[in-house]
Each structure stands twice: as C-alpha cells, then as structure tokens.
mmCIF file of C-alpha atoms in Angstrom:
data_model
loop_
_atom_site.group_PDB
_atom_site.id
_atom_site.type_symbol
_atom_site.label_atom_id
_atom_site.label_comp_id
_atom_site.label_asym_id
_atom_site.label_seq_id
_atom_site.Cartn_x
_atom_site.Cartn_y
_atom_site.Cartn_z
ATOM 1 C CA UNK V 1 0.000 0.000 0.000
ATOM 2 C CA UNK V 2 1.177 3.544 -0.661
ATOM 3 C CA UNK V 3 1.203 6.241 1.940
ATOM 4 C CA UNK V 4 -2.152 7.384 0.586
ATOM 5 C CA UNK V 5 -3.636 3.933 1.270
ATOM 6 C CA UNK V 6 -4.038 3.026 -2.427
ATOM 7 C CA UNK V 7 -2.566 -0.125 -4.027
ATOM 8 C CA UNK V 8 0.642 0.535 -5.923
ATOM 9 C CA UNK V 9 0.433 -0.264 -9.613
ATOM 10 C CA UNK V 10 2.667 -3.130 -10.684
ATOM 11 C CA UNK V 11 5.302 -2.328 -13.237
ATOM 12 C CA UNK V 12 5.483 -4.609 -16.211
ATOM 13 C CA UNK V 13 8.283 -7.162 -16.073
ATOM 14 C CA UNK V 14 10.735 -6.122 -18.768
ATOM 15 C CA UNK V 15 12.070 -9.666 -18.964
ATOM 16 C CA UNK V 16 8.666 -11.201 -19.785
ATOM 17 C CA UNK V 17 8.019 -11.973 -23.482
ATOM 18 C CA UNK V 18 5.408 -9.796 -25.166
ATOM 19 C CA UNK V 19 1.946 -11.307 -25.463
ATOM 20 C CA UNK V 20 1.216 -12.778 -28.869
ATOM 21 C CA UNK V 21 -1.821 -11.184 -30.420
ATOM 22 C CA UNK V 22 -4.324 -12.717 -32.773
ATOM 23 C CA UNK V 23 -2.348 -11.462 -35.764
ATOM 24 C CA UNK V 24 0.793 -13.227 -34.581
ATOM 25 C CA UNK V 25 -1.121 -16.433 -33.959
ATOM 26 C CA UNK V 26 -2.626 -16.407 -37.450
ATOM 27 C CA UNK V 27 0.774 -15.693 -38.984
ATOM 28 C CA UNK V 28 2.297 -18.619 -37.099
ATOM 29 C CA UNK V 29 -0.551 -20.849 -38.255
ATOM 30 C CA UNK V 30 -0.056 -19.664 -41.832
ATOM 31 C CA UNK V 31 3.662 -20.513 -41.740
ATOM 32 C CA UNK V 32 2.926 -23.929 -40.237
ATOM 33 C CA UNK V 33 0.289 -24.736 -42.875
ATOM 34 C CA UNK V 34 2.522 -23.569 -45.719
ATOM 35 C CA UNK V 35 5.355 -25.738 -44.395
ATOM 36 C CA UNK V 36 2.976 -28.686 -44.129
ATOM 37 C CA UNK V 37 1.813 -28.115 -47.722
ATOM 38 C CA UNK V 38 5.392 -28.053 -49.003
ATOM 39 C CA UNK V 39 6.211 -31.191 -47.007
ATOM 40 C CA UNK V 40 3.145 -33.001 -48.408
ATOM 41 C CA UNK V 41 4.059 -31.929 -51.944
ATOM 42 C CA UNK V 42 7.635 -33.152 -51.445
ATOM 43 C CA UNK V 43 6.330 -36.467 -50.084
ATOM 44 C CA UNK V 44 4.009 -36.835 -53.062
ATOM 45 C CA UNK V 45 6.754 -36.103 -55.572
ATOM 46 C CA UNK V 46 9.143 -38.490 -53.818
ATOM 47 C CA UNK V 47 6.480 -41.212 -53.834
ATOM 48 C CA UNK V 48 5.944 -40.719 -57.564
ATOM 49 C CA UNK V 49 9.689 -40.800 -58.181
ATOM 50 C CA UNK V 50 10.000 -44.093 -56.294
ATOM 51 C CA UNK V 51 6.818 -45.569 -57.729
ATOM 52 C CA UNK V 52 5.282 -45.779 -54.243
ATOM 53 C CA UNK V 53 1.569 -45.605 -55.072
ATOM 54 C CA UNK V 54 0.427 -45.729 -51.440
ATOM 55 C CA UNK V 55 2.461 -42.615 -50.619
ATOM 56 C CA UNK V 56 0.978 -40.755 -53.583
ATOM 57 C CA UNK V 57 -2.551 -41.804 -52.627
ATOM 58 C CA UNK V 58 -1.986 -40.587 -49.068
ATOM 59 C CA UNK V 59 -0.175 -37.321 -49.868
ATOM 60 C CA UNK V 60 -2.141 -35.983 -52.848
ATOM 61 C CA UNK V 61 -5.463 -35.400 -50.992
ATOM 62 C CA UNK V 62 -3.629 -33.393 -48.322
ATOM 63 C CA UNK V 63 -2.276 -30.736 -50.658
ATOM 64 C CA UNK V 64 -5.209 -28.450 -51.340
ATOM 65 C CA UNK V 65 -6.747 -28.516 -47.820
ATOM 66 C CA UNK V 66 -3.369 -27.464 -46.407
ATOM 67 C CA UNK V 67 -2.967 -24.718 -49.017
ATOM 68 C CA UNK V 68 -6.552 -23.568 -48.430
ATOM 69 C CA UNK V 69 -5.852 -23.453 -44.692
ATOM 70 C CA UNK V 70 -2.768 -21.338 -45.349
ATOM 71 C CA UNK V 71 -4.813 -19.006 -47.545
ATOM 72 C CA UNK V 72 -7.522 -18.705 -44.885
ATOM 73 C CA UNK V 73 -4.934 -17.888 -42.221
ATOM 74 C CA UNK V 74 -3.682 -15.085 -44.488
ATOM 75 C CA UNK V 75 -7.225 -13.645 -44.801
ATOM 76 C CA UNK V 76 -7.659 -14.827 -48.385
ATOM 77 C CA UNK V 77 -10.931 -14.046 -50.187
ATOM 78 C CA UNK V 78 -13.525 -16.835 -50.030
ATOM 79 C CA UNK V 79 -13.344 -17.377 -53.799
ATOM 80 C CA UNK V 80 -9.684 -18.361 -53.535
ATOM 81 C CA UNK V 81 -10.419 -20.859 -50.779
ATOM 82 C CA UNK V 82 -13.335 -22.246 -52.814
ATOM 83 C CA UNK V 83 -11.098 -22.624 -55.890
ATOM 84 C CA UNK V 84 -8.531 -24.574 -53.867
ATOM 85 C CA UNK V 85 -11.174 -26.832 -52.338
ATOM 86 C CA UNK V 86 -12.667 -27.561 -55.745
ATOM 87 C CA UNK V 87 -9.112 -28.462 -56.748
ATOM 88 C CA UNK V 88 -9.057 -30.888 -53.817
ATOM 89 C CA UNK V 89 -12.236 -32.499 -55.170
ATOM 90 C CA UNK V 90 -10.581 -32.880 -58.548
ATOM 91 C CA UNK V 91 -7.475 -34.394 -56.957
ATOM 92 C CA UNK V 92 -9.504 -37.006 -55.097
ATOM 93 C CA UNK V 93 -11.629 -38.083 -58.061
ATOM 94 C CA UNK V 94 -8.667 -38.205 -60.430
ATOM 95 C CA UNK V 95 -7.114 -40.840 -58.176
ATOM 96 C CA UNK V 96 -9.724 -43.184 -59.630
ATOM 97 C CA UNK V 97 -9.344 -44.982 -62.929
ATOM 98 C CA UNK V 98 -12.959 -44.964 -64.145
ATOM 99 C CA UNK V 99 -14.117 -42.563 -66.876
ATOM 100 C CA UNK V 100 -16.899 -41.225 -64.636
ATOM 101 C CA UNK V 101 -14.348 -40.355 -61.929
ATOM 102 C CA UNK V 102 -12.275 -38.474 -64.518
ATOM 103 C CA UNK V 103 -15.327 -36.509 -65.646
ATOM 104 C CA UNK V 104 -16.376 -35.650 -62.084
ATOM 105 C CA UNK V 105 -12.823 -34.613 -61.239
ATOM 106 C CA UNK V 106 -12.648 -32.430 -64.349
ATOM 107 C CA UNK V 107 -15.976 -30.837 -63.414
ATOM 108 C CA UNK V 108 -14.639 -30.055 -59.944
ATOM 109 C CA UNK V 109 -11.547 -28.409 -61.413
ATOM 110 C CA UNK V 110 -13.798 -26.494 -63.829
ATOM 111 C CA UNK V 111 -15.772 -25.122 -60.881
ATOM 112 C CA UNK V 112 -12.469 -24.026 -59.367
ATOM 113 C CA UNK V 113 -11.558 -22.187 -62.560
ATOM 114 C CA UNK V 114 -14.902 -20.378 -62.465
ATOM 115 C CA UNK V 115 -14.044 -19.249 -58.925
ATOM 116 C CA UNK V 116 -10.666 -18.019 -60.127
ATOM 117 C CA UNK V 117 -12.244 -16.119 -63.038
ATOM 118 C CA UNK V 118 -14.706 -14.396 -60.709
ATOM 119 C CA UNK V 119 -11.864 -13.597 -58.339
ATOM 120 C CA UNK V 120 -9.688 -12.133 -61.114
ATOM 121 C CA UNK V 121 -12.445 -9.972 -62.631
ATOM 122 C CA UNK V 122 -11.766 -6.786 -60.576
ATOM 123 C CA UNK V 123 -8.049 -6.999 -61.374
ATOM 124 C CA UNK V 124 -8.743 -7.500 -65.075
ATOM 125 C CA UNK V 125 -10.680 -4.222 -65.111
ATOM 126 C CA UNK V 126 -7.734 -2.355 -63.579
ATOM 127 C CA UNK V 127 -4.910 -4.124 -65.437
ATOM 128 C CA UNK V 128 -6.127 -5.639 -68.709
ATOM 129 C CA UNK V 129 -4.076 -8.503 -70.144
ATOM 130 C CA UNK V 130 -2.043 -7.625 -73.208
ATOM 131 C CA UNK V 131 -3.534 -8.498 -76.625
ATOM 132 C CA UNK V 132 -0.365 -10.414 -77.527
ATOM 133 C CA UNK V 133 -0.765 -12.670 -74.497
ATOM 134 C CA UNK V 134 -4.440 -13.214 -75.300
ATOM 135 C CA UNK V 135 -3.523 -14.158 -78.868
ATOM 136 C CA UNK V 136 -0.846 -16.550 -77.622
ATOM 137 C CA UNK V 137 -3.228 -18.326 -75.273
ATOM 138 C CA UNK V 138 -5.934 -18.491 -77.951
ATOM 139 C CA UNK V 139 -3.486 -20.019 -80.424
ATOM 140 C CA UNK V 140 -2.302 -22.541 -77.833
ATOM 141 C CA UNK V 141 -5.916 -23.530 -77.124
ATOM 142 C CA UNK V 142 -6.843 -24.041 -80.776
ATOM 143 C CA UNK V 143 -3.681 -25.977 -81.625
ATOM 144 C CA UNK V 144 -3.836 -28.200 -78.554
ATOM 145 C CA UNK V 145 -7.501 -29.129 -78.940
ATOM 146 C CA UNK V 146 -7.090 -29.685 -82.694
ATOM 147 C CA UNK V 147 -4.197 -32.077 -82.228
ATOM 148 C CA UNK V 148 -5.718 -33.903 -79.243
ATOM 149 C CA UNK V 149 -9.228 -34.255 -80.699
ATOM 150 C CA UNK V 150 -8.698 -37.314 -82.957
ATOM 151 C CA UNK V 151 -6.938 -39.283 -80.206
ATOM 152 C CA UNK V 152 -9.347 -38.554 -77.346
ATOM 153 C CA UNK V 153 -12.092 -41.072 -76.507
ATOM 154 C CA UNK V 154 -15.311 -39.969 -78.215
ATOM 155 C CA UNK V 155 -17.192 -39.319 -74.968
ATOM 156 C CA UNK V 156 -14.399 -37.089 -73.653
ATOM 157 C CA UNK V 157 -13.833 -34.851 -76.668
ATOM 158 C CA UNK V 158 -16.456 -32.198 -75.966
ATOM 159 C CA UNK V 159 -15.887 -32.107 -72.169
ATOM 160 C CA UNK V 160 -12.115 -31.806 -72.645
ATOM 161 C CA UNK V 161 -12.535 -29.037 -75.238
ATOM 162 C CA UNK V 162 -14.915 -27.089 -72.989
ATOM 163 C CA UNK V 163 -12.676 -27.554 -69.984
ATOM 164 C CA UNK V 164 -9.649 -26.447 -72.009
ATOM 165 C CA UNK V 165 -11.418 -23.218 -72.951
ATOM 166 C CA UNK V 166 -12.206 -22.479 -69.302
ATOM 167 C CA UNK V 167 -8.696 -23.340 -68.147
ATOM 168 C CA UNK V 168 -7.088 -21.184 -70.823
ATOM 169 C CA UNK V 169 -9.313 -18.236 -69.893
ATOM 170 C CA UNK V 170 -8.286 -18.647 -66.250
ATOM 171 C CA UNK V 171 -4.583 -18.756 -67.144
ATOM 172 C CA UNK V 172 -4.925 -15.643 -69.294
ATOM 173 C CA UNK V 173 -6.842 -13.705 -66.646
ATOM 174 C CA UNK V 174 -4.358 -14.724 -63.952
ATOM 175 C CA UNK V 175 -1.708 -12.630 -65.692
ATOM 176 C CA UNK V 176 -3.584 -9.452 -64.719
ATOM 177 C CA UNK V 177 -2.598 -10.034 -61.075
ATOM 178 C CA UNK V 178 1.121 -10.008 -61.758
ATOM 179 C CA UNK V 179 4.012 -12.345 -62.419
ATOM 180 C CA UNK V 180 3.305 -14.864 -59.658
ATOM 181 C CA UNK V 181 -0.327 -15.503 -60.569
ATOM 182 C CA UNK V 182 0.466 -15.360 -64.285
ATOM 183 C CA UNK V 183 3.130 -18.043 -63.907
ATOM 184 C CA UNK V 184 0.715 -20.083 -61.809
ATOM 185 C CA UNK V 185 -1.946 -19.950 -64.494
ATOM 186 C CA UNK V 186 0.536 -20.981 -67.184
ATOM 187 C CA UNK V 187 1.791 -23.928 -65.103
ATOM 188 C CA UNK V 188 -1.775 -25.050 -64.414
ATOM 189 C CA UNK V 189 -2.406 -25.066 -68.146
ATOM 190 C CA UNK V 190 0.779 -27.065 -68.714
ATOM 191 C CA UNK V 191 -0.109 -29.585 -66.007
ATOM 192 C CA UNK V 192 -3.575 -30.286 -67.396
ATOM 193 C CA UNK V 193 -2.219 -30.479 -70.936
ATOM 194 C CA UNK V 194 0.100 -33.245 -69.752
ATOM 195 C CA UNK V 195 -2.942 -35.051 -68.336
ATOM 196 C CA UNK V 196 -4.804 -34.654 -71.625
ATOM 197 C CA UNK V 197 -1.898 -36.070 -73.647
ATOM 198 C CA UNK V 198 -1.948 -39.086 -71.361
ATOM 199 C CA UNK V 199 -5.680 -39.581 -71.926
ATOM 200 C CA UNK V 200 -5.017 -39.333 -75.679
ATOM 201 C CA UNK V 201 -2.294 -41.973 -75.241
ATOM 202 C CA UNK V 202 0.439 -39.811 -76.680
ATOM 203 C CA UNK V 203 4.088 -40.620 -75.857
ATOM 204 C CA UNK V 204 4.852 -39.436 -72.333
ATOM 205 C CA UNK V 205 7.840 -38.118 -70.436
ATOM 206 C CA UNK V 206 9.471 -40.528 -67.986
ATOM 207 C CA UNK V 207 7.429 -40.593 -64.737
ATOM 208 C CA UNK V 208 4.625 -38.455 -66.244
ATOM 209 C CA UNK V 209 2.653 -38.209 -62.989
ATOM 210 C CA UNK V 210 5.687 -36.636 -61.344
ATOM 211 C CA UNK V 211 5.708 -33.752 -63.819
ATOM 212 C CA UNK V 212 1.929 -33.386 -63.633
ATOM 213 C CA UNK V 213 1.962 -33.062 -59.831
ATOM 214 C CA UNK V 214 5.058 -30.831 -59.784
ATOM 215 C CA UNK V 215 3.576 -28.310 -62.212
ATOM 216 C CA UNK V 216 0.135 -28.516 -60.576
ATOM 217 C CA UNK V 217 1.355 -28.093 -56.998
ATOM 218 C CA UNK V 218 3.583 -25.140 -57.892
ATOM 219 C CA UNK V 219 0.772 -23.641 -60.005
ATOM 220 C CA UNK V 220 -1.714 -23.623 -57.138
ATOM 221 C CA UNK V 221 0.887 -22.204 -54.772
ATOM 222 C CA UNK V 222 1.806 -19.400 -57.199
ATOM 223 C CA UNK V 223 -1.856 -18.579 -57.825
ATOM 224 C CA UNK V 224 -2.445 -18.400 -54.069
ATOM 225 C CA UNK V 225 0.592 -16.239 -53.451
ATOM 226 C CA UNK V 226 -0.282 -14.083 -56.442
ATOM 227 C CA UNK V 227 -3.770 -13.380 -55.121
ATOM 228 C CA UNK V 228 -2.498 -12.605 -51.618
ATOM 229 C CA UNK V 229 0.183 -10.294 -53.005
ATOM 230 C CA UNK V 230 -2.247 -8.483 -55.321
ATOM 231 C CA UNK V 231 -4.614 -7.836 -52.396
ATOM 232 C CA UNK V 232 -1.811 -6.074 -50.508
ATOM 233 C CA UNK V 233 -1.121 -3.630 -53.317
ATOM 234 C CA UNK V 234 -2.873 -0.259 -53.023
ATOM 235 C CA UNK V 235 -5.769 0.239 -55.398
ATOM 236 C CA UNK V 236 -5.869 3.149 -57.814
#
C-alpha cells in the first residue's frame, strides 16, 4: 500500500516476453500450414519418383486442404479458398481410374476455374491482359484441342474441349494479377495439358505423374501467393 492507502500499480516485467496477439497467432498458423503443404508436396513427388503408389494416394489429398488453410490464415478471399477446395475435389476423383471419376474430377476443377475467373475480374478491369498474351493463349488452345481431338475417346472430346477453354481463360486472366499468378496460371495449363496427352495416349515423359503433380502443386501455390500479393497492393 502507498502512503495514501491506495494499491501501488505493478510495473510490467521487462524480462517477460510480449503477449502474442491474434495477428501473430494467425501468422504462425499460416507458416505452419505452408510448411505442411510443401512437405506433403515433397512427399508426393518423392512417392511418384519411387513408384510408391500408397504414398501418392496418401499425400495428394492433403495438398489443397493445407494450401486452403494457409490461404484462410492469411485472410484470403472466399473465392480463392473455394477454388482450392474444388481443386481438392478434382485431386480425389482423379485418383480413380474410371471414366466417370475423370469426368467428375474435371468438373470439380472447372468449378475451381470459375471461382478463379470471378476472383480475377476486378483486377482484369484495372490491369487488362495484353492483346499479344491473349492471342498466344488463344493459339495454344486451338492448336492443342485440334491435335488432341482425334486421339481422345469420343465421350471425352467435348468435355475436354470445354474444360480447355475455361482453363485457358483462367490462365490468361491470372496474368492481370502479376508475375506470380500469371506463372501459376501458365503452369496449371501445362499440367492439365500433360494429363490430356496421357488420356489421348500420346508418348509421355518418364514418370509423367511426377511432372503433372510438380507443375500442378507449384501452379496452385503461385496462384495463391499471387492473389495474396495483389490484395496487398494499393488500389488506384
């Protein structure tokens, strides 16, 4: 007690660590989830390299939930999280071998691309993609579908062509967010083109699933980082 009979205020202990606020907790969670995503991707790629199917089956479904959790911890827009979760649906169904599973998985990825397109729309109004890039993507779409068409199973030709149009539009629009998202969109297009060449039974690279998952995993990460980075930039 002080001389005036009032309790003396305690001074803060300078040696005590500062309290971690909600922002610090979310940032720690984001780092942990990103590390877990990278570890799961590395495990998946290693499993594919070694031909360990059980490891691939276990690791692949973990990728997008972990990346979506990272995005949520970084206050990502709901459309980004939805796009990643639709990607998770596609990942799970594409683990199956049946044609119906392939179609359902492709539909899930298509829904994710719609989410991306809606998410990119405000950025496209502020930073339109260059006509040269649009022409390049359009040419790539026409050439790829034209060459794949005769070798695709008859029931998959129209769905693959429609999906390719949606995917190419997403990749093109992603470039309006900057280099990271633009590279992510291009890698996503490359990854799914590798899948399509496999369906058409074209000659494949050694360990084709390895290259598909490498380009896909990096694509989704770059798209996520690109969106988060674009949101931090001041608007005009």
